[in-house]
Coordinates of C-alpha atoms and ligand atoms in Angstrom, one line a residue:
X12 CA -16.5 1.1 -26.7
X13 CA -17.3 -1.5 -24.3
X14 CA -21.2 -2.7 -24.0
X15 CA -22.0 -1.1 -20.6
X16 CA -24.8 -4.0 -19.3
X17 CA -24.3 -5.3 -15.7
X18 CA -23.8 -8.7 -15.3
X19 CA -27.9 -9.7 -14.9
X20 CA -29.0 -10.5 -11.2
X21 CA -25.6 -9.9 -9.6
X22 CA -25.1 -8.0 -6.6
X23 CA -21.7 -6.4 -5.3
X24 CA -19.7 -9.0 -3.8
X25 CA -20.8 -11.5 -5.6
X26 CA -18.5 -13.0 -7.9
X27 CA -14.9 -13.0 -7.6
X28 CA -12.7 -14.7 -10.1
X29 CA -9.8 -14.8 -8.2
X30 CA -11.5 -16.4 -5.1
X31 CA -9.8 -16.5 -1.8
X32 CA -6.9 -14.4 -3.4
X33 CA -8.9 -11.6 -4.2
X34 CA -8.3 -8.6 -2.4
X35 CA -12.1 -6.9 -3.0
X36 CA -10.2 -3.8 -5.7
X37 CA -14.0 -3.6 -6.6
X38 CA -13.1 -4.2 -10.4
X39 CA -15.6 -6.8 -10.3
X40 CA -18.5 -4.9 -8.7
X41 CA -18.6 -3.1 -12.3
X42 CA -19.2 -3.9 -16.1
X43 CA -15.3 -3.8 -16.1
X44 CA -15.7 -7.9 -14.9
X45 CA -15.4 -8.2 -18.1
X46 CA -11.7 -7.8 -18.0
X47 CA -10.8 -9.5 -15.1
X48 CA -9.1 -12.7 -16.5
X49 CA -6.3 -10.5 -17.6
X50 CA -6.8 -7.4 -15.0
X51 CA -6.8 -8.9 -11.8
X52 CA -3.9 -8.7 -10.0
X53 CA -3.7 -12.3 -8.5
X54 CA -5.6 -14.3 -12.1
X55 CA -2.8 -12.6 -14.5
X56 CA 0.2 -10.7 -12.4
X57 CA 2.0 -8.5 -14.9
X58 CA 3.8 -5.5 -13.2
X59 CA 6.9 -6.1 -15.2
X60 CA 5.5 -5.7 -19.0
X61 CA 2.8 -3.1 -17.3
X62 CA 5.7 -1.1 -16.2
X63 CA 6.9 -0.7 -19.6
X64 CA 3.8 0.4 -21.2
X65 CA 3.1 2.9 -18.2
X66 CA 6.9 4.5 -17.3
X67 CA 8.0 3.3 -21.1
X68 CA 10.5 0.9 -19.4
X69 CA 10.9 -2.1 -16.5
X70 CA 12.5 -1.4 -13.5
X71 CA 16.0 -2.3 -13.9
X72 CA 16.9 -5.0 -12.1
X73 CA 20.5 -5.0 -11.8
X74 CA 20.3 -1.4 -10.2
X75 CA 19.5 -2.2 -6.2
X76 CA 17.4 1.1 -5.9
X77 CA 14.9 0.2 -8.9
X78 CA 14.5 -3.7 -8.1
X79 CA 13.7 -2.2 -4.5
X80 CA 11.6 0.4 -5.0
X81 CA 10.3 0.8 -9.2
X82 CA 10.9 2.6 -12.1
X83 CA 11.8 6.0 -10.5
X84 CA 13.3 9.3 -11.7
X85 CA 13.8 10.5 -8.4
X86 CA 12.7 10.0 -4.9
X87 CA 12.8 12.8 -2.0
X88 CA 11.3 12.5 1.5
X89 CA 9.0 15.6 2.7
X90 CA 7.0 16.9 5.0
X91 CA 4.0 19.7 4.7
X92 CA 4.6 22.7 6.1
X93 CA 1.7 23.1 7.2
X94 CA 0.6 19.4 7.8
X95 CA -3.2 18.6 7.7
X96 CA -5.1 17.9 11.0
X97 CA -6.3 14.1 10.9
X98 CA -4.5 13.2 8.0
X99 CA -2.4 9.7 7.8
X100 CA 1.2 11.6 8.4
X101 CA 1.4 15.2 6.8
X102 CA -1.8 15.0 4.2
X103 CA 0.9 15.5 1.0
X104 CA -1.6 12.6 -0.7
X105 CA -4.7 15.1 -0.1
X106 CA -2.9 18.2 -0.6
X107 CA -2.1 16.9 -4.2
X108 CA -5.3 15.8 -5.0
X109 CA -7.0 19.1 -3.6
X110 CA -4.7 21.4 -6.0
X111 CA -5.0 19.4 -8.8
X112 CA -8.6 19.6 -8.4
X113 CA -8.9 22.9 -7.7
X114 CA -6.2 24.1 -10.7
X115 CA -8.9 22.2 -12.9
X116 CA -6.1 19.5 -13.9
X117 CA -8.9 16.9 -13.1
X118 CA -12.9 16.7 -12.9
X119 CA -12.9 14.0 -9.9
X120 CA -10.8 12.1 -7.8
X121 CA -11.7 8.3 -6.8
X122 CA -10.7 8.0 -2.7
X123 CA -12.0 6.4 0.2
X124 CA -14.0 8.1 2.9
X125 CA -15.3 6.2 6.4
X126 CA -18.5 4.6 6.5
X127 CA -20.6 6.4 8.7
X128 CA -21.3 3.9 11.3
X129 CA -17.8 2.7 11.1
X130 CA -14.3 5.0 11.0
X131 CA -12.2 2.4 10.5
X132 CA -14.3 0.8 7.2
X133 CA -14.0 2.1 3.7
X134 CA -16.2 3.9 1.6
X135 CA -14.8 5.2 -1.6
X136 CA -16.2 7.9 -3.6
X137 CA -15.8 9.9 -6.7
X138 CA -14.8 13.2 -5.2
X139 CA -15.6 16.5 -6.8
X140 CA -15.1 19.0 -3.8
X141 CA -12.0 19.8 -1.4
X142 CA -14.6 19.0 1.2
X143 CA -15.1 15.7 0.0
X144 CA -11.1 14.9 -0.5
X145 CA -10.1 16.2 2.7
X146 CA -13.0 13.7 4.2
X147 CA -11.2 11.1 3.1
X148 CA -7.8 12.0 4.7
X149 CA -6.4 9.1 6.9
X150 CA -6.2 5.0 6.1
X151 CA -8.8 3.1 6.4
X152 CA -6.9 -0.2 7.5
X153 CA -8.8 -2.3 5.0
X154 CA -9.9 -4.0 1.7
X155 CA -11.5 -1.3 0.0
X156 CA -13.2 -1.9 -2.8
X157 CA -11.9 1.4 -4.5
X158 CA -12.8 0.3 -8.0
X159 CA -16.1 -0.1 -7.7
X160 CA -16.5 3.6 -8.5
X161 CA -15.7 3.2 -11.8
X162 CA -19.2 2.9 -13.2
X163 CA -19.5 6.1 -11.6
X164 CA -17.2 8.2 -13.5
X165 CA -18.1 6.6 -17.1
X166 CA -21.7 7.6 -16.3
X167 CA -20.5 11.7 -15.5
X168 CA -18.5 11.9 -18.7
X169 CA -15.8 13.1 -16.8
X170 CA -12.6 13.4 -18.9
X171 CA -9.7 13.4 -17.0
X172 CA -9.3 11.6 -13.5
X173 CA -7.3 11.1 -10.6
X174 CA -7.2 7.8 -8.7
X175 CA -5.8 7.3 -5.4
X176 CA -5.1 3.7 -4.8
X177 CA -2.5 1.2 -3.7
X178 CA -0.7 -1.4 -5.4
X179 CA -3.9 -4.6 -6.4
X180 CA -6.2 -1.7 -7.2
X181 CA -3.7 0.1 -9.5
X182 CA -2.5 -2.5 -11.1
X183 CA -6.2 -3.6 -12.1
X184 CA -6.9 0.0 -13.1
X185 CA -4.1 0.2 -15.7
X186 CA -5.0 -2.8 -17.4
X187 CA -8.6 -1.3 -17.7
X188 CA -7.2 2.3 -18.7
X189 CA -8.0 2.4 -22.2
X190 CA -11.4 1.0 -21.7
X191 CA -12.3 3.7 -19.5
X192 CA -12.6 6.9 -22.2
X193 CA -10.9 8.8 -20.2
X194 CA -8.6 11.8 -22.1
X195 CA -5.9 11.7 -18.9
X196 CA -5.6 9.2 -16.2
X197 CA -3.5 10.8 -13.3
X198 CA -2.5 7.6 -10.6
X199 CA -1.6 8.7 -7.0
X200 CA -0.5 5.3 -5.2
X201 CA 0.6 4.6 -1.5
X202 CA 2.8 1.7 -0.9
X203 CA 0.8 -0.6 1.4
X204 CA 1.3 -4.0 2.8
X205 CA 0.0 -6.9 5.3
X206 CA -4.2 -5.2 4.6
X207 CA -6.8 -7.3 6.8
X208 CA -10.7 -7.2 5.9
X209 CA -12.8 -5.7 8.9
X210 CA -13.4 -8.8 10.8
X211 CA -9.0 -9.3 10.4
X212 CA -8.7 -5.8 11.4
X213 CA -10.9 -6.2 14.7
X214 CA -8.9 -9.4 15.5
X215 CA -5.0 -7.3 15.3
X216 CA -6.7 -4.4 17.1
X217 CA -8.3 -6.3 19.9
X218 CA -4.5 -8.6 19.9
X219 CA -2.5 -6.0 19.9
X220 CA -4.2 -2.8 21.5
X221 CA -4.9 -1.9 24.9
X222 CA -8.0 0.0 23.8
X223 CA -9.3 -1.5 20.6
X224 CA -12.6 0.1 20.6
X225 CA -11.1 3.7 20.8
X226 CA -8.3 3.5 17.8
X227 CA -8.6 5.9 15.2
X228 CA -5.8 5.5 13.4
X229 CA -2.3 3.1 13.1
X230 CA 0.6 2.6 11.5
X231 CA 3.7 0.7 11.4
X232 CA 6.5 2.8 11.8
X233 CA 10.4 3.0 10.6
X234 CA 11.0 3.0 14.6
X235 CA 10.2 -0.8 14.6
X236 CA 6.5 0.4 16.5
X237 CA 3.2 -0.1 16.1
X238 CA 1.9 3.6 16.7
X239 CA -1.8 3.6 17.4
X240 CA -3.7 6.9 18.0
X241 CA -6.9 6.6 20.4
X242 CA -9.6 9.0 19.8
X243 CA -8.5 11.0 23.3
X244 CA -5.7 12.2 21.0
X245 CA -3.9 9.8 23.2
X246 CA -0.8 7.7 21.5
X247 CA -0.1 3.7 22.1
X248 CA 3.4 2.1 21.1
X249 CA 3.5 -1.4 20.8
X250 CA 7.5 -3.2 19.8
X251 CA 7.0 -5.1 16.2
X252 CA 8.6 -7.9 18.1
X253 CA 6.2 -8.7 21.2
X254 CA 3.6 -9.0 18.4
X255 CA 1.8 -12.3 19.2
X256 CA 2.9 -13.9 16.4
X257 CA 1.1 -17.1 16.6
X258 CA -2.4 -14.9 16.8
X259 CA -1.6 -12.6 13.8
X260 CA -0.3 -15.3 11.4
X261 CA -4.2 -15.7 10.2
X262 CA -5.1 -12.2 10.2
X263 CA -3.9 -10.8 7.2
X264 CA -6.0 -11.0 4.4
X265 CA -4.7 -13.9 1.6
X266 CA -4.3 -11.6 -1.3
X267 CA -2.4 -9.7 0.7
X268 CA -0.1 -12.6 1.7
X269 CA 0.5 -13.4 -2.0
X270 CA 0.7 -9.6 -2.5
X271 CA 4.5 -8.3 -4.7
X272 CA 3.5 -4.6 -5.6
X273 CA 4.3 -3.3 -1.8
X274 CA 5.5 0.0 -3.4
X275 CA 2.6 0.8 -6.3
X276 CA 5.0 0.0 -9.3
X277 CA 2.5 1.1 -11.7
X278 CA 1.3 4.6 -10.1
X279 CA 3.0 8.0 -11.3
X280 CA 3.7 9.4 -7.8
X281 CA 4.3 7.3 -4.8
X282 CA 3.5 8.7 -1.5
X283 CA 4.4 6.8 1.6
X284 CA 6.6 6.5 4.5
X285 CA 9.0 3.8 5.1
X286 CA 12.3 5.2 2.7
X287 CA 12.6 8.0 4.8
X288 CA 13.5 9.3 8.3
X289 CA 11.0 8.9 11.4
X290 CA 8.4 11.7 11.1
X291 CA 9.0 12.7 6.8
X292 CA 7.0 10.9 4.0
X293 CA 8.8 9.4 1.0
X294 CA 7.6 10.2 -2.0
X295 CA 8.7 8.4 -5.4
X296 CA 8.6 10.0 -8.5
X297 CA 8.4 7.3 -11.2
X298 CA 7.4 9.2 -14.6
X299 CA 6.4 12.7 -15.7
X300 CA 3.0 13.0 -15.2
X301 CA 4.0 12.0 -11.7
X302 CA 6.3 14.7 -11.9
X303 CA 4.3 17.3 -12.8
X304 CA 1.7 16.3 -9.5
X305 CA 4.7 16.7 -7.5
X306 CA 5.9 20.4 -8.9
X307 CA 2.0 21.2 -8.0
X308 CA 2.3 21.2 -4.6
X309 CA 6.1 22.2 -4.2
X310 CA 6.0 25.4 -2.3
X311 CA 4.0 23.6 0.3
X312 CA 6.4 21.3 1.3
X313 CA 9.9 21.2 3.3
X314 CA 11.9 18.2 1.1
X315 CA 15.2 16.7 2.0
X316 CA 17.1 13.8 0.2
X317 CA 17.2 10.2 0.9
X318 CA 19.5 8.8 3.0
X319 CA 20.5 5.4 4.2
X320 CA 22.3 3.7 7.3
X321 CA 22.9 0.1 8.7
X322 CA 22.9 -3.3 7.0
X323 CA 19.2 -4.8 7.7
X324 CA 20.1 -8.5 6.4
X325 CA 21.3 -10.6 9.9
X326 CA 17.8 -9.4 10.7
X327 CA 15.9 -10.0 8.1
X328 CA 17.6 -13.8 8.2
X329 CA 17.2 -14.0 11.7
X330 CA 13.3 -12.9 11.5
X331 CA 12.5 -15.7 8.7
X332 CA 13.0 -18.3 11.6
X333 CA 11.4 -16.8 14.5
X334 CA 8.5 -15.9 12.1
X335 CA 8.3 -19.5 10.9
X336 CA 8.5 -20.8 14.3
X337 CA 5.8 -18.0 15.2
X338 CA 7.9 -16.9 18.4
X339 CA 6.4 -13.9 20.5
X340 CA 8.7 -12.8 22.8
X341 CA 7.9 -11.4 26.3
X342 CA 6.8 -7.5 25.9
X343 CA 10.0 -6.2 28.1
X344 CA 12.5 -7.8 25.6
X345 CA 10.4 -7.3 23.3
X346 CA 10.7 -3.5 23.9
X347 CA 14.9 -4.3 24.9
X348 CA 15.2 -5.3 21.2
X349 CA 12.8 -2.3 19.5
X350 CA 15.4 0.0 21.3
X351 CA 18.4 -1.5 20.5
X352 CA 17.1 -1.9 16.5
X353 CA 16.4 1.8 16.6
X354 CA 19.9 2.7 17.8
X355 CA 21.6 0.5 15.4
X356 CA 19.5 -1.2 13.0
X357 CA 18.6 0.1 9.3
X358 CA 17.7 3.3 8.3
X359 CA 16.1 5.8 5.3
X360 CA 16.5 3.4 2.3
X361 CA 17.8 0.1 4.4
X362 CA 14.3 0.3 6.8
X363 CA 12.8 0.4 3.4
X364 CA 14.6 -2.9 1.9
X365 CA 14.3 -4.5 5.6
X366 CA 10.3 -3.9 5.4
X367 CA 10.5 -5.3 1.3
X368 CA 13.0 -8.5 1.7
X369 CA 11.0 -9.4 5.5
X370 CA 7.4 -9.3 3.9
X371 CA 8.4 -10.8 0.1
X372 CA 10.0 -13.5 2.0
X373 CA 7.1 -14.1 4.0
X374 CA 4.7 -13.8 1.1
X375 CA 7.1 -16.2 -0.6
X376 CA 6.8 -18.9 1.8
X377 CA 3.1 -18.6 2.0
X378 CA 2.4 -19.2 -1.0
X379 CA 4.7 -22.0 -1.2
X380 CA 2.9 -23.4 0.8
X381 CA -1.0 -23.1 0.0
X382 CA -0.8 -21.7 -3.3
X383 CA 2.5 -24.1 -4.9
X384 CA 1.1 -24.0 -8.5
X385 CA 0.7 -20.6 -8.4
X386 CA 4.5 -19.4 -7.1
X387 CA 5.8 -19.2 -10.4
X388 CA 3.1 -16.8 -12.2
X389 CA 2.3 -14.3 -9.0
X390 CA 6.0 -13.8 -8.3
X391 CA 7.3 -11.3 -10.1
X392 CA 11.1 -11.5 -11.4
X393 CA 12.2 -8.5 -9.2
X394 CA 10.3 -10.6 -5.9
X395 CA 12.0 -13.8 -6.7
X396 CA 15.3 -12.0 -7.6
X397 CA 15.1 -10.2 -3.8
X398 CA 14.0 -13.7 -2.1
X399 CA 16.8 -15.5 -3.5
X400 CA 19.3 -13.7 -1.4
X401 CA 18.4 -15.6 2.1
X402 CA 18.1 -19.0 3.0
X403 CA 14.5 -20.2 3.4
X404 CA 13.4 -22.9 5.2
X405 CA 12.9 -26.3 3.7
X406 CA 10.0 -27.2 2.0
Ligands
FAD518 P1 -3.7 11.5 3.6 O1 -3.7 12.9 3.1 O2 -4.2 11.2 5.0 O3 -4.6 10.7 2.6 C1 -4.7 9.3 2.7 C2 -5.3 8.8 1.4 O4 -5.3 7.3 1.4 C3 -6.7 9.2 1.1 O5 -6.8 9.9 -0.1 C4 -7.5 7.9 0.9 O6 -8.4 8.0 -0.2 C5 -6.5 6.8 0.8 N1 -6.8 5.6 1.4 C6 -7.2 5.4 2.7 N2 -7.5 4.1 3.0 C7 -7.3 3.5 1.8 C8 -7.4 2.1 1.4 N3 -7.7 1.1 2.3 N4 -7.1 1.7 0.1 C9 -6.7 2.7 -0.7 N5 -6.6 4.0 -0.5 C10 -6.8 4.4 0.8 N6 3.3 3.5 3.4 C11 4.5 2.9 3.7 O7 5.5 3.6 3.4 N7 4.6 1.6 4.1 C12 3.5 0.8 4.3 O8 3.6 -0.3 4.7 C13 2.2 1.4 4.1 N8 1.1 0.6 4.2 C14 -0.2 1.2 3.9 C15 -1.3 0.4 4.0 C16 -2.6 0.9 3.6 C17 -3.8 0.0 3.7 C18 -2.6 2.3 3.2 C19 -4.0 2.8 2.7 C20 -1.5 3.0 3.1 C21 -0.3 2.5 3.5 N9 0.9 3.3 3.4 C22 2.1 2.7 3.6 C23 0.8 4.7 3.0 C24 0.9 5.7 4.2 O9 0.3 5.1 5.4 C25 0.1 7.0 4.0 O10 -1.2 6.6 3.4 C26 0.7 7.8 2.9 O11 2.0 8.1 3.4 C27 -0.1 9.1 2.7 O12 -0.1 9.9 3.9 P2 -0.8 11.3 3.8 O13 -0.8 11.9 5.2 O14 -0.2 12.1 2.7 O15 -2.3 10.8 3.4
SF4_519 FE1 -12.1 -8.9 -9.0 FE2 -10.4 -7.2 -7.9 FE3 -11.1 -9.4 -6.6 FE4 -9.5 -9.6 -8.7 S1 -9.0 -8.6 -6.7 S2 -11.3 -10.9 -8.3 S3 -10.3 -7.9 -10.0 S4 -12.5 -7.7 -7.1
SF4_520 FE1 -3.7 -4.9 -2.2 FE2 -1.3 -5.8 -1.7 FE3 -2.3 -3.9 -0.2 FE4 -3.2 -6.3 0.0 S1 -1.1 -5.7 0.5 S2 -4.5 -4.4 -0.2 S3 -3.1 -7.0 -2.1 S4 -1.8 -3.8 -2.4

């Protein structure tokens, strides 16, 4: 048993080990800063070894699907059948944490609602109602300090848990587990990538949108768009290449530009988007507790397998330049290119590896540059095996 004593005259925010890396998982705005030497994500990165302590094996680097995308038994993409109004794509992510709730397989569920005077910020909660899940349906585009709620659920006595979380935040969570006295830890991750703090997100929204003030919701999407959704229910399509480059370079949050763990290696169901077709989410099952979450919410869904098309390499090569060079390309060849990539370019799977090789690369060189001494501990072997494959530009 830990002692349970807040650090003495701190307030949230406050202190943050990994400084201008850190990526606010809210670890630290709890008695668990006393782990954070060798929790935090960007202070000690250890997917790898975590992986075999959480799946009972590393991903396998020689096999292309597990050095993408984890240590996986299987991965499907699906769609609700009855998808949930609001939600980020069909609501599989709340649907699972509702039954599992409800079946009385957990006590509480740590998720992130809206701040009341803000949508688009995060709140996160302990959630003990389907009320309160379903009220935290849909991203908030942010940091979010999801951790922070730990304190929360050591003072209920609750027993067994689900978190909801992406990659930083899991990966600080496991290496807290077995300080938390919990009797089962259930982890529901979401891939997620390129996150901005609120001022960051203000700056892409009022770069990129033609309405920033009315956006409720946006994602990128495996048709090479930016899809926002404007609170008139009306929907805005912006090309990934007539982003303004130049602008958007700063905005995205440093720990999120030194950031490996796009696809939540350390989580025990995966739910996102970008392995599967336009429209389905992607869900990777990487153990058997994640397994089981899955088999909860079964007859709900309509699942097909993964597929794959198209070679996404020329492009990912050809986009190391232009991004380096921080080309923005007029909007009507911008929109030339976006259809001719959606005609031809990768697919399923590929559109996954394009999205994985195009942001590790990035990440890569970014750190490179402003973080040298630190390339070699907060790139993982499976990053610097899937950098090595293009030519980067010198140093
Ligand atoms: P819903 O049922 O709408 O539930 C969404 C859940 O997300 C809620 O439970 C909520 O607690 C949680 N959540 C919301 N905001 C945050 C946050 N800031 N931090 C942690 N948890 C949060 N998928 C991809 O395939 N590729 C990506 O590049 C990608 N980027 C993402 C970036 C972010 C910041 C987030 C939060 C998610 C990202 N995802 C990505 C996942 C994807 O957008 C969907 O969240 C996922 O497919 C679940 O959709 P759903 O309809 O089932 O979720
Ligand atoms: Fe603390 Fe999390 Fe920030 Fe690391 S990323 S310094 S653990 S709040
Ligand atoms: Fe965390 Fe990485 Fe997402 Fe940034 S991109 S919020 S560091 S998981």
């Amino acid at each position: 048993m830990i002692a349970h004593h807040k650090a003495k005259g701190l307030r949230a925010g406050q202190r943050r080990p990994a400084k201008e890396l850190c990526s606010e998982c809210g670890l630290c705005d709890t008695y668990y800063i006393h782990y954070v030497k060798e929790s935090c994500a960007f202070i000690t990165q250890q997917i790898e070894s975590m992986e075999a302590t959480v799946h009972g094996r590393s991903r396998d680097l020689a096999q292309e699907r597990e050095l993408y995308f984890g240590v996986h038994q299987e991965m499907v993409a699906a769609q609700k059948r009855e998808p949930i109004p609001g939600a980020q794509w069909t609501g599989i992510v709340s649907s699972i944490a509702i039954a599992m709730l409800e079946q009385g397989w957990v006590e509480g569920v740590v998720c992130v609602q809206s701040q009341p005077s803000d949508h688009l910020a995060p709140r996160p909660v302990l959630a003990r109602t389907r009320e309160e899940i379903l009220a935290a349906r849909v991203n908030k585009p942010t940091l979010s300090p999801n951790l922070s709620v730990l304190e929360e659920v050591a003072a209920s006595g609750m027993k067994r848990l689900l978190v909801i979380g992406v990659g930083c935040q899991i990966q600080a969570l496991r290496a807290v587990e077995d300080k938390l006295g919990l009797e089962k830890l259930y982890v529901l991750g979401t891939p997620c990538v390129d996150n901005v703090t609120r001022a960051g997100l203000q700056k892409f929204l009022e770069t990129t949108s033609r309405s920033p003030q009315t956006v409720v919701h946006y994602e990128f999407m495996q048709d090479f768009m930016v899809h926002f959704r404007h609170e008139d229910g009306s929907e805005e399509l912006v090309p990934f290449f007539g982003l303004n480059t130049k602008e958007l370079k700063e905005v995205f949050a440093p720990s999120c530009m030194s950031c490996f763990d796009y696809v939540n290696g350390l989580a025990d169901l995966v739910v996102g988007y970008m392995g599967a077709p336009f429209g389905w989410q992607w869900l990777v099952v990487r153990n058997d507790t994640g397994r089981e979450m899955l088999e909860l919410v079964q007859d709900q869904l309509q699942v097909q397998p993964v597929s794959e098309a198209g070679d996404r390499r020329a492009a990912v090569q050809q986009g190391i330049g232009a991004y380096d060079r921080a080309v923005t390309l007029p909007m009507w060849l911008a929109w030339l290119i976006g259809f001719v990539v959606q005609k031809v370019g990768p697919k399923g799977l590929e559109y996954g590896r394009f999205s994985i090789d195009s942001h590790f690369v990035r990440n890569f060189l970014y750190l490179r540059r402003n973080h040298p001494q630190k390339v070699d501990s907060l790139v993982p072997e499976f990053a610097k095996k899937i950098v090595s494959q293009y030519r980067l530009p010198p140093q």
